[in-house]
Short mmCIF file of C-alpha atoms in Angstrom, two decimals:
data_model
loop_
_atom_site.label_atom_id
_atom_site.label_comp_id
_atom_site.label_asym_id
_atom_site.label_seq_id
_atom_site.Cartn_x
_atom_site.Cartn_y
_atom_site.Cartn_z
CA UNK N 1245 -52.14 132.32 66.59
CA UNK N 1246 -52.15 134.21 63.33
CA UNK N 1247 -50.14 137.36 62.83
CA UNK N 1248 -50.09 139.61 59.85
CA UNK N 1249 -47.03 141.71 58.99
CA UNK N 1250 -47.36 144.64 56.77
CA UNK N 1251 -44.19 145.23 54.92
CA UNK N 1252 -41.57 142.99 53.72
CA UNK N 1253 -38.51 145.19 54.39
CA UNK N 1254 -35.76 144.25 56.91
CA UNK N 1255 -37.99 145.05 59.88
CA UNK N 1256 -40.94 143.04 58.72
CA UNK N 1257 -39.04 140.12 57.55
CA UNK N 1258 -36.92 140.03 60.90
CA UNK N 1259 -40.47 140.09 62.75
CA UNK N 1260 -41.66 137.37 60.66
CA UNK N 1261 -38.67 135.17 61.24
CA UNK N 1262 -38.82 135.61 64.95
CA UNK N 1263 -42.39 134.93 65.12
CA UNK N 1264 -42.39 131.76 63.00
CA UNK N 1265 -39.75 130.40 65.29
CA UNK N 1266 -42.06 130.91 68.37
CA UNK N 1267 -44.90 129.00 66.71
CA UNK N 1268 -47.07 131.74 65.27
CA UNK N 1269 -48.65 131.57 62.03
CA UNK N 1270 -47.45 134.45 60.04
CA UNK N 1271 -48.61 136.15 56.69
CA UNK N 1272 -46.43 139.16 55.43
CA UNK N 1273 -48.15 141.30 52.95
CA UNK N 1274 -46.01 143.62 50.72
CA UNK N 1275 -47.40 145.91 47.90
CA UNK N 1276 -44.26 145.50 45.91
CA UNK N 1277 -43.48 142.53 43.78
CA UNK N 1278 -40.64 141.09 46.02
CA UNK N 1279 -38.97 141.71 49.39
CA UNK N 1280 -36.74 144.58 50.35
CA UNK N 1281 -39.03 147.38 51.30
CA UNK N 1282 -36.98 150.61 50.83
CA UNK N 1283 -34.18 148.44 49.70
CA UNK N 1284 -35.97 146.54 46.85
CA UNK N 1285 -33.86 145.79 43.99
CA UNK N 1286 -34.70 147.55 40.47
CA UNK N 1287 -33.59 146.05 37.17
CA UNK N 1288 -33.50 148.06 33.89
CA UNK N 1289 -31.68 147.75 30.74
CA UNK N 1290 -29.44 144.75 31.97
CA UNK N 1291 -28.43 146.69 35.30
CA UNK N 1292 -29.35 145.81 38.83
CA UNK N 1293 -29.78 148.70 41.32
CA UNK N 1294 -30.21 147.98 44.94
CA UNK N 1295 -32.25 150.98 46.12
CA UNK N 1296 -31.77 150.88 49.75
CA UNK N 1297 -28.93 150.83 52.19
CA UNK N 1298 -25.48 150.04 50.62
CA UNK N 1299 -23.45 149.57 53.91
CA UNK N 1300 -23.96 146.31 55.70
CA UNK N 1301 -22.63 145.95 59.29
CA UNK N 1302 -23.00 143.57 62.13
CA UNK N 1303 -24.22 140.33 60.08
CA UNK N 1304 -24.64 138.52 63.23
CA UNK N 1305 -28.07 140.34 63.65
CA UNK N 1306 -29.04 138.72 60.31
CA UNK N 1307 -27.80 135.41 61.60
CA UNK N 1308 -29.86 135.74 64.77
CA UNK N 1309 -32.98 136.38 62.54
CA UNK N 1310 -32.51 133.45 60.26
CA UNK N 1311 -31.63 131.20 63.23
CA UNK N 1312 -34.94 132.21 64.99
CA UNK N 1313 -36.83 130.68 61.92
CA UNK N 1314 -34.62 127.55 61.75
CA UNK N 1315 -32.16 128.45 59.00
CA UNK N 1316 -28.36 128.98 59.03
CA UNK N 1317 -27.45 132.46 57.40
CA UNK N 1318 -24.49 130.77 55.66
CA UNK N 1319 -26.99 128.46 53.77
CA UNK N 1320 -28.73 131.53 52.43
CA UNK N 1321 -26.20 134.03 51.55
CA UNK N 1322 -22.45 134.43 51.22
CA UNK N 1323 -20.81 137.60 52.81
CA UNK N 1324 -17.33 138.84 52.13
CA UNK N 1325 -15.75 141.59 54.51
CA UNK N 1326 -14.83 144.79 52.57
CA UNK N 1327 -11.36 145.78 53.33
CA UNK N 1328 -10.92 148.84 53.12
CA UNK N 1329 -14.51 149.45 54.33
CA UNK N 1330 -14.28 152.96 53.12
CA UNK N 1331 -12.04 155.09 50.93
CA UNK N 1332 -12.27 158.78 52.29
CA UNK N 1333 -11.26 161.38 49.91
CA UNK N 1334 -10.70 165.05 51.05
CA UNK N 1335 -10.89 168.36 49.31
CA UNK N 1336 -7.26 168.72 49.22
CA UNK N 1337 -6.91 165.45 47.41
CA UNK N 1338 -5.63 163.27 50.13
CA UNK N 1339 -7.13 159.93 51.07
CA UNK N 1340 -7.52 157.55 54.14
CA UNK N 1341 -8.80 154.18 53.87
CA UNK N 1342 -10.74 152.65 56.73
CA UNK N 1343 -8.94 149.29 57.16
CA UNK N 1344 -10.14 146.23 59.06
CA UNK N 1345 -8.33 145.37 62.34
CA UNK N 1346 -6.88 147.52 64.90
CA UNK N 1347 -3.19 147.16 63.59
CA UNK N 1348 -3.98 147.65 60.20
CA UNK N 1349 -6.00 150.91 60.74
CA UNK N 1350 -3.38 152.10 63.15
CA UNK N 1351 -0.73 151.78 60.45
CA UNK N 1352 -3.15 153.63 57.94
CA UNK N 1353 -3.41 156.51 60.42
CA UNK N 1354 0.45 156.48 60.85
CA UNK N 1355 1.01 156.88 57.27
CA UNK N 1356 -1.59 159.38 56.49
CA UNK N 1357 -2.06 161.42 59.67
CA UNK N 1358 1.12 160.87 61.90
CA UNK N 1359 2.22 158.87 64.90
CA UNK N 1360 0.41 160.67 67.60
CA UNK N 1361 -3.00 160.01 66.13
CA UNK N 1362 -1.87 156.52 65.21
CA UNK N 1363 -1.01 155.73 68.86
CA UNK N 1364 -4.36 157.09 69.97
CA UNK N 1365 -6.41 154.74 67.75
CA UNK N 1366 -6.18 151.51 69.77
CA UNK N 1367 -7.50 153.39 72.75
CA UNK N 1368 -10.19 155.02 70.78
CA UNK N 1369 -11.24 151.53 69.43
CA UNK N 1370 -11.47 150.13 73.05
CA UNK N 1371 -13.70 153.13 73.90
CA UNK N 1372 -15.98 152.50 71.05
CA UNK N 1373 -16.05 148.77 71.94
CA UNK N 1374 -17.13 149.88 75.62
CA UNK N 1375 -19.72 152.05 74.45
CA UNK N 1376 -21.30 149.33 72.18
CA UNK N 1377 -21.20 146.66 75.03
CA UNK N 1378 -23.09 148.94 77.31
CA UNK N 1379 -25.56 150.40 74.93
CA UNK N 1380 -26.46 147.21 72.76
CA UNK N 1381 -27.99 145.14 75.66
CA UNK N 1382 -29.29 148.07 77.69
CA UNK N 1383 -30.37 150.84 75.62
CA UNK N 1384 -30.67 149.43 71.94
CA UNK N 1385 -31.88 145.74 72.19
CA UNK N 1386 -34.41 146.63 74.85
CA UNK N 1387 -38.11 147.37 75.41
CA UNK N 1388 -39.16 150.79 76.77
CA UNK N 1389 -42.59 151.36 78.28
CA UNK N 1390 -41.74 154.79 80.00
CA UNK N 1391 -38.95 157.09 80.59
CA UNK N 1392 -38.40 155.23 83.95
CA UNK N 1393 -37.17 152.39 82.21
CA UNK N 1394 -33.89 154.29 81.78
CA UNK N 1395 -33.30 153.81 85.42
CA UNK N 1396 -33.84 149.95 85.38
CA UNK N 1397 -29.99 149.45 84.54
CA UNK N 1398 -28.53 152.19 86.86
CA UNK N 1399 -24.90 150.58 86.42
CA UNK N 1400 -25.21 150.65 82.73
CA UNK N 1401 -26.42 154.21 82.75
CA UNK N 1402 -23.62 155.13 84.94
CA UNK N 1403 -21.04 153.47 82.86
CA UNK N 1404 -22.49 155.28 79.61
CA UNK N 1405 -22.15 158.50 81.47
CA UNK N 1406 -18.66 157.61 82.66
CA UNK N 1407 -17.65 157.01 79.09
CA UNK N 1408 -18.94 160.29 77.94
CA UNK N 1409 -21.85 159.11 76.13
CA UNK N 1410 -23.91 162.15 76.89
CA UNK N 1411 -21.35 164.43 75.79
CA UNK N 1412 -21.38 165.77 72.03
CA UNK N 1413 -20.02 163.60 69.49
CA UNK N 1414 -17.89 166.22 67.54
CA UNK N 1415 -15.97 167.42 70.36
CA UNK N 1416 -15.42 164.10 71.72
CA UNK N 1417 -13.88 162.71 68.38
CA UNK N 1418 -11.76 165.97 68.33
CA UNK N 1419 -10.41 165.16 71.82
CA UNK N 1420 -9.06 161.96 70.59
CA UNK N 1421 -7.39 163.10 67.38
CA UNK N 1422 -5.51 166.09 66.10
CA UNK N 1423 -6.12 165.33 62.48
CA UNK N 1424 -9.06 167.22 61.09
CA UNK N 1425 -9.75 164.42 58.51
CA UNK N 1426 -10.08 161.83 61.38
CA UNK N 1427 -12.71 164.16 62.80
CA UNK N 1428 -14.64 163.90 60.08
CA UNK N 1429 -14.08 160.21 59.32
CA UNK N 1430 -15.14 159.14 62.62
CA UNK N 1431 -18.04 161.44 63.14
CA UNK N 1432 -19.87 161.59 59.84
CA UNK N 1433 -22.07 158.78 60.93
CA UNK N 1434 -24.13 161.07 63.10
CA UNK N 1435 -25.93 161.87 59.70
CA UNK N 1436 -27.37 158.29 60.04
CA UNK N 1437 -28.90 159.69 63.08
CA UNK N 1438 -30.30 162.77 61.55
CA UNK N 1439 -27.91 165.10 63.27
CA UNK N 1440 -24.89 167.27 62.78
CA UNK N 1441 -21.89 165.70 64.64
CA UNK N 1442 -21.57 168.72 66.89
CA UNK N 1443 -25.24 168.11 68.11
CA UNK N 1444 -25.32 164.36 68.18
CA UNK N 1445 -24.70 162.74 71.62
CA UNK N 1446 -21.50 160.66 71.79
CA UNK N 1447 -23.27 157.43 72.44
CA UNK N 1448 -24.14 157.44 68.50
CA UNK N 1449 -20.24 156.67 68.17
CA UNK N 1450 -21.71 153.22 68.29
CA UNK N 1451 -22.36 153.56 64.68
CA UNK N 1452 -18.70 154.28 64.11
CA UNK N 1453 -17.97 151.21 66.01
CA UNK N 1454 -20.18 149.00 63.94
CA UNK N 1455 -18.60 150.00 60.68
CA UNK N 1456 -14.90 151.27 61.55
CA UNK N 1457 -14.21 148.50 64.00
CA UNK N 1458 -16.49 145.51 63.53
CA UNK N 1459 -16.45 146.14 59.78
CA UNK N 1460 -18.53 146.36 56.57
CA UNK N 1461 -19.69 143.43 54.68
CA UNK N 1462 -21.09 142.87 51.03
CA UNK N 1463 -23.13 139.76 49.95
CA UNK N 1464 -22.46 137.84 46.72
CA UNK N 1465 -25.02 138.92 44.31
CA UNK N 1466 -25.55 142.38 45.71
CA UNK N 1467 -27.35 144.14 48.70
CA UNK N 1468 -30.67 142.64 47.42
CA UNK N 1469 -29.64 139.34 48.55
CA UNK N 1470 -30.10 140.46 52.21
CA UNK N 1471 -33.85 140.77 52.19
CA UNK N 1472 -34.24 137.71 49.88
CA UNK N 1473 -32.08 135.63 52.34
CA UNK N 1474 -34.66 136.74 55.30
CA UNK N 1475 -37.49 136.12 53.10
CA UNK N 1476 -36.27 132.58 52.33
CA UNK N 1477 -35.65 131.99 56.07
CA UNK N 1478 -39.22 133.33 57.05
CA UNK N 1479 -40.70 131.02 54.25
CA UNK N 1480 -38.83 128.08 55.15
CA UNK N 1481 -39.81 128.51 58.80
CA UNK N 1482 -43.50 128.51 57.65
CA UNK N 1483 -44.51 132.18 57.05
CA UNK N 1484 -46.51 133.08 53.99
CA UNK N 1485 -45.26 135.95 51.93
CA UNK N 1486 -47.68 137.71 49.62
CA UNK N 1487 -46.31 140.38 47.17
CA UNK N 1488 -48.23 142.85 45.06
CA UNK N 1489 -50.64 142.93 47.92
CA UNK N 1490 -51.61 146.35 49.43
CA UNK N 1491 -53.45 146.94 52.76
CA UNK N 1492 -56.37 149.30 52.67
CA UNK N 1493 -57.35 149.23 56.34
CA UNK N 1494 -56.85 147.77 59.63
CA UNK N 1495 -59.66 145.59 60.92
CA UNK N 1496 -60.69 146.01 64.55
CA UNK N 1497 -62.94 143.90 66.51
CA UNK N 1498 -65.88 145.09 69.03
CA UNK N 1499 -63.37 145.82 71.64
CA UNK N 1500 -61.12 147.88 69.42
CA UNK N 1501 -58.29 145.31 69.27
CA UNK N 1502 -56.43 144.62 65.85
CA UNK N 1503 -58.22 141.64 64.18
CA UNK N 1504 -56.53 141.52 60.82
CA UNK N 1505 -56.42 143.71 57.63
CA UNK N 1506 -58.57 144.58 54.76
CA UNK N 1507 -56.57 144.45 51.30
CA UNK N 1508 -57.24 146.76 48.28
CA UNK N 1509 -58.86 143.89 46.71
CA UNK N 1510 -61.48 143.72 49.64
CA UNK N 1511 -60.18 140.45 50.86
CA UNK N 1512 -60.01 140.29 54.58
CA UNK N 1513 -57.17 138.58 56.31
CA UNK N 1514 -58.06 137.88 59.87
CA UNK N 1515 -55.47 137.72 62.61
CA UNK N 1516 -55.06 138.04 66.48
CA UNK N 1517 -52.20 140.58 65.95
CA UNK N 1518 -50.93 143.07 63.32
CA UNK N 1519 -47.34 144.16 63.03
CA UNK N 1520 -47.08 147.51 60.99
CA UNK N 1521 -43.62 148.65 59.43
CA UNK N 1522 -44.90 151.65 57.62
CA UNK N 1523 -43.60 154.97 58.65
CA UNK N 1524 -45.84 155.97 61.66
CA UNK N 1525 -47.25 159.17 60.13
CA UNK N 1526 -48.08 157.13 57.14
CA UNK N 1527 -49.55 154.32 59.27
CA UNK N 1528 -51.84 156.66 61.26
CA UNK N 1529 -52.92 158.47 58.15
CA UNK N 1530 -53.83 155.26 56.15
CA UNK N 1531 -54.72 152.82 59.02
CA UNK N 1532 -55.86 154.72 61.81
CA UNK N 1533 -57.42 157.93 60.75
CA UNK N 1534 -59.83 157.89 63.80
CA UNK N 1535 -56.75 158.20 66.22
CA UNK N 1536 -54.67 161.14 67.01
CA UNK N 1537 -51.14 160.25 66.54
CA UNK N 1538 -48.81 160.29 69.51
CA UNK N 1539 -47.03 163.63 69.91
CA UNK N 1540 -43.71 162.28 68.91
CA UNK N 1541 -45.12 161.41 65.55
CA UNK N 1542 -47.12 164.40 64.83
CA UNK N 1543 -44.77 166.93 66.13
CA UNK N 1544 -41.37 165.26 65.96
CA UNK N 1545 -38.10 166.62 64.30
CA UNK N 1546 -37.36 164.56 61.20
CA UNK N 1547 -33.90 163.91 59.58
CA UNK N 1548 -32.56 165.41 56.51
CA UNK N 1549 -33.24 163.42 53.24
CA UNK N 1550 -31.00 162.34 50.53
CA UNK N 1551 -30.94 162.48 46.74
CA UNK N 1552 -29.80 159.18 45.46
CA UNK N 1553 -28.57 158.72 41.78
CA UNK N 1554 -28.50 155.08 40.52
CA UNK N 1555 -26.40 154.94 37.47
CA UNK N 1556 -25.54 152.33 34.93
CA UNK N 1557 -22.55 153.42 32.75
CA UNK N 1558 -20.14 152.17 30.36
CA UNK N 1559 -16.62 151.75 31.46
CA UNK N 1560 -15.07 151.11 34.92
CA UNK N 1561 -13.67 153.31 37.64
CA UNK N 1562 -10.27 154.73 37.58
CA UNK N 1563 -7.40 153.12 39.56
CA UNK N 1564 -7.78 153.45 43.44
CA UNK N 1565 -11.56 153.82 43.49
CA UNK N 1566 -13.10 151.60 46.26
CA UNK N 1567 -16.38 149.83 46.84
CA UNK N 1568 -17.44 152.62 49.26
CA UNK N 1569 -15.91 156.08 48.68
CA UNK N 1570 -16.81 159.13 50.98
CA UNK N 1571 -15.86 162.45 49.28
CA UNK N 1572 -15.75 165.05 52.00
CA UNK N 1573 -16.54 168.65 50.96
CA UNK N 1574 -14.57 171.74 52.02
CA UNK N 1575 -17.26 172.89 54.40
CA UNK N 1576 -18.07 170.92 57.34
CA UNK N 1577 -19.88 172.74 60.21
CA UNK N 1578 -21.42 175.53 57.75
CA UNK N 1579 -22.62 172.57 55.55
CA UNK N 1580 -24.58 171.03 58.51
CA UNK N 1581 -26.02 174.30 59.42
CA UNK N 1582 -27.27 174.95 55.95
CA UNK N 1583 -28.68 171.35 55.57
CA UNK N 1584 -30.37 171.02 59.20
CA UNK N 1585 -31.13 174.58 60.28
CA UNK N 1586 -31.61 176.50 57.16
CA UNK N 1587 -33.19 173.68 54.97
CA UNK N 1588 -30.83 174.46 52.14
CA UNK N 1589 -28.55 172.26 50.01
CA UNK N 1590 -25.10 171.80 51.42
CA UNK N 1591 -22.47 174.17 50.32
CA UNK N 1592 -19.49 172.11 48.96
CA UNK N 1593 -21.54 168.83 49.89
CA UNK N 1594 -19.99 165.60 51.09
CA UNK N 1595 -21.16 162.73 49.08
CA UNK N 1596 -21.11 158.90 49.16
CA UNK N 1597 -20.33 157.05 45.99
CA UNK N 1598 -20.84 153.22 46.15
CA UNK N 1599 -19.50 150.88 43.19
CA UNK N 1600 -21.00 147.40 43.94
CA UNK N 1601 -19.72 146.01 40.58
CA UNK N 1602 -16.22 146.32 41.95
CA UNK N 1603 -17.34 143.51 44.19
CA UNK N 1604 -19.98 141.81 42.10
CA UNK N 1605 -19.57 142.43 38.38
CA UNK N 1606 -22.76 140.56 37.51
CA UNK N 1607 -24.82 143.66 38.49
CA UNK N 1608 -24.00 145.10 35.03
CA UNK N 1609 -23.21 143.97 31.60
CA UNK N 1610 -19.54 143.26 30.95
CA UNK N 1611 -17.37 146.26 30.86
CA UNK N 1612 -19.98 148.40 32.57
CA UNK N 1613 -20.44 149.69 36.23
CA UNK N 1614 -23.27 150.36 38.71
CA UNK N 1615 -22.90 153.52 40.63
CA UNK N 1616 -24.90 154.58 43.72
CA UNK N 1617 -24.42 158.22 44.40
CA UNK N 1618 -25.73 159.89 47.60
CA UNK N 1619 -25.87 163.45 48.65
CA UNK N 1620 -27.64 164.50 51.86
CA UNK N 1621 -30.36 167.24 51.26
CA UNK N 1622 -33.07 168.74 53.29
CA UNK N 1623 -36.33 166.96 53.86
CA UNK N 1624 -39.58 168.56 52.35
CA UNK N 1625 -39.80 171.25 55.24
CA UNK N 1626 -36.74 172.82 53.58
CA UNK N 1627 -36.52 175.58 50.84
CA UNK N 1628 -35.71 173.37 47.94
CA UNK N 1629 -38.17 173.14 44.96
CA UNK N 1630 -37.21 169.55 43.77
CA UNK N 1631 -39.29 170.10 40.69
CA UNK N 1632 -36.98 172.69 39.63
CA UNK N 1633 -33.93 171.42 41.40
CA UNK N 1634 -33.90 167.73 39.99
CA UNK N 1635 -32.12 168.25 36.83
CA UNK N 1636 -29.57 170.77 38.11
CA UNK N 1637 -28.81 168.20 40.89
CA UNK N 1638 -28.41 165.57 38.27
CA UNK N 1639 -26.14 167.72 36.22
CA UNK N 1640 -23.90 168.58 39.14
CA UNK N 1641 -23.44 165.03 40.29
CA UNK N 1642 -22.56 164.06 36.84
CA UNK N 1643 -19.77 166.65 36.88
CA UNK N 1644 -18.72 165.39 40.32
CA UNK N 1645 -18.43 161.97 39.03
CA UNK N 1646 -16.43 163.01 35.89
CA UNK N 1647 -13.90 165.04 37.98
CA UNK N 1648 -13.39 162.18 40.46
CA UNK N 1649 -12.46 159.21 38.00
CA UNK N 1650 -15.93 157.50 37.92
CA UNK N 1651 -17.35 156.42 34.53
CA UNK N 1652 -20.03 158.88 33.24
CA UNK N 1653 -21.19 157.52 29.94
CA UNK N 1654 -24.69 156.74 31.09
CA UNK N 1655 -26.58 153.95 29.69
CA UNK N 1656 -29.51 154.02 32.07
CA UNK N 1657 -30.39 155.96 35.52
CA UNK N 1658 -32.81 156.35 38.17
CA UNK N 1659 -32.74 159.63 40.29
CA UNK N 1660 -34.63 159.71 43.77
CA UNK N 1661 -35.39 162.96 45.34
CA UNK N 1662 -37.38 163.69 48.48
CA UNK N 1663 -40.55 163.92 46.51
CA UNK N 1664 -39.99 160.28 45.39
CA UNK N 1665 -39.36 159.14 48.88
CA UNK N 1666 -42.73 161.13 50.05
CA UNK N 1667 -44.71 159.26 47.09
CA UNK N 1668 -43.40 156.04 48.67
CA UNK N 1669 -45.00 156.75 52.20
CA UNK N 1670 -41.94 158.20 53.84
CA UNK N 1671 -43.00 161.38 55.94
CA UNK N 1672 -41.55 164.83 54.73
CA UNK N 1673 -39.69 162.89 52.07
CA UNK N 1674 -37.03 161.23 54.19
CA UNK N 1675 -35.97 157.67 54.34
CA UNK N 1676 -34.30 158.27 57.81
CA UNK N 1677 -37.38 159.02 59.77
CA UNK N 1678 -37.18 160.81 63.15
CA UNK N 1679 -33.78 162.31 64.00
CA UNK N 1680 -32.08 160.70 66.98
CA UNK N 1681 -32.15 163.75 69.40
CA UNK N 1682 -32.24 162.84 73.02
CA UNK N 1683 -36.06 163.53 73.21
CA UNK N 1684 -36.52 161.33 70.17
CA UNK N 1685 -34.43 158.19 71.40
CA UNK N 1686 -35.50 155.26 73.72
CA UNK N 1687 -38.47 155.71 75.60
CA UNK N 1688 -39.11 159.08 74.09
CA UNK N 1689 -39.26 157.76 70.48
CA UNK N 1690 -42.65 156.52 69.20
CA UNK N 1691 -43.50 153.37 70.82
CA UNK N 1692 -43.81 150.06 69.19
CA UNK N 1693 -47.01 149.56 70.84
CA UNK N 1694 -50.21 151.53 70.15
CA UNK N 1695 -51.92 150.86 73.38
CA UNK N 1696 -55.27 152.01 72.17
CA UNK N 1697 -55.26 149.20 69.72
CA UNK N 1698 -54.57 146.02 71.42
CA UNK N 1699 -52.51 143.60 69.39
CA UNK N 1700 -51.03 146.26 66.91
CA UNK N 1701 -47.35 146.50 67.07
CA UNK N 1702 -44.94 148.74 64.97
CA UNK N 1703 -41.49 147.88 63.67
CA UNK N 1704 -39.08 149.85 61.45
CA UNK N 1705 -37.07 152.98 61.49
CA UNK N 1706 -39.85 155.15 62.77
CA UNK N 1707 -40.10 153.31 66.05
CA UNK N 1708 -37.48 152.13 68.74
CA UNK N 1709 -34.80 151.60 68.37
CA UNK N 1710 -34.22 153.78 65.26
CA UNK N 1711 -32.66 153.94 61.87
CA UNK N 1712 -30.05 151.78 60.09
CA UNK N 1713 -29.87 148.18 58.89
CA UNK N 1714 -28.61 146.64 62.27
CA UNK N 1715 -31.16 148.76 64.16
CA UNK N 1716 -34.30 147.80 62.25
CA UNK N 1717 -33.31 144.13 62.37
CA UNK N 1718 -33.51 144.67 66.25
CA UNK N 1719 -36.82 146.52 65.86
CA UNK N 1720 -38.19 143.45 64.45
CA UNK N 1721 -36.95 141.29 67.01
CA UNK N 1722 -38.48 143.59 69.65
CA UNK N 1723 -41.98 143.75 67.89
CA UNK N 1724 -41.89 140.00 67.75
CA UNK N 1725 -41.42 139.97 71.54
CA UNK N 1726 -44.40 142.38 71.99
CA UNK N 1727 -46.48 139.98 70.04
CA UNK N 1728 -45.49 137.17 72.02
CA UNK N 1729 -46.28 138.84 75.28
CA UNK N 1730 -49.72 139.65 73.81
CA UNK N 1731 -50.24 136.15 72.41
CA UNK N 1732 -48.60 133.83 74.90
CA UNK N 1733 -50.38 130.64 73.90
CA UNK N 1734 -48.50 129.96 70.59
CA UNK N 1735 -46.56 126.50 70.67
CA UNK N 1736 -43.05 126.71 69.40
CA UNK N 1737 -42.34 124.31 66.55
CA UNK N 1738 -39.78 121.55 67.03
CA UNK N 1739 -36.32 123.11 66.74
CA UNK N 1740 -34.69 122.29 63.51
CA UNK N 1741 -32.15 123.80 61.30
CA UNK N 1742 -33.11 123.99 57.60
CA UNK N 1743 -30.24 123.66 55.18
CA UNK N 1744 -30.00 124.79 51.47
CA UNK N 1745 -29.99 121.98 48.95
CA UNK N 1746 -26.39 121.44 47.53
#
């Protein structure tokens, strides 16, 4: 059975890998000139900028996708654990490093925050593990057809309730630790869910588990090697990947079912099913203009956005700077209120600076550095005029870098604002899609099925289960399962493992 996947980002490539392994004939069409989607690699003036996520966790999900297509992940990509995973810097000049391993992190907390918080950390880590173990199989890596599906695992739901998963994340973290710096360190991940920590459900501490307990990884060659590896696995499994190929419209048969796509070139690709990884509002506007989008798509609350400044600079960072550096501002709750409620820039913002050349110097010329600087900002429903604010933002980021020991002799750069995200098809200029409020999670999030168009399936951060590298990999797996249920007659190929040549 032939399936077309629109988009060669991580969700689309995961879908392709899982489908070729079950015997489907898969064609992936991608408008850009290579794999990666939002994380495609940009090269300029001898520097390589990986434009998407910089933090890689849960590599087992990558391995699962590669294995589904008949490849071993280790034959496609080499991953190194980052230890420390993060260097956290506070406004008072103090620092905490997120170390891998319970004992190492307990020692770090003892040295920076004192014995009481250190003694709490092993129990906190165990609580995070238990949250993960109940959430992953029952509420993340799971299909939902209606809210009633929440009741299909009553023991898991009861366990999640008993663990405090439906309390608010901020207060729960404060109940574990006394030091306010730890409150920030173990709750900032709520921003990935598009919410302030004091409003996010504690169940989103599962993100904290992924990076602070399971660990953060980095691939040899940079983050661009992640989609490259999945693309290689999909092609070795038999998928066709067509780059520089844009879809003009969805083809439907006489019964209204998905029957393929028409390209901008007017070429028609026929298929029995189509998987779309576009942001759902964009997908409905471009491919399904005759359909009224689901309520969750047209009226949902969307996450804040981010400005990302990609910098190629002469020189190297000062001593002590890590691969991932989180600089917390003086403000916390008021900063989130400004960002989320008022649609304003954060006062005294917190920022992420990733320096991938500390782990992979070949991303820049010798003696130079690549910097990835991210500041959370409102999406396009906010009050910021990005045509006027673009250059002042760049100037503030340059001053911030200089004040914190980063090289600032800029050779080349690329600044991305919400206007740029919007031009790339991301609704309201945010790459983080719908926020993860309870009413936009699980069965309440836009479904990965469009039941009015049989054979059309969605994958990516705008559908279930949500946002983040591990999560969109799962979304591809779930989308593939939907296709297999719709087209059950495909014959799986003989199982074999393809190894890379020596």
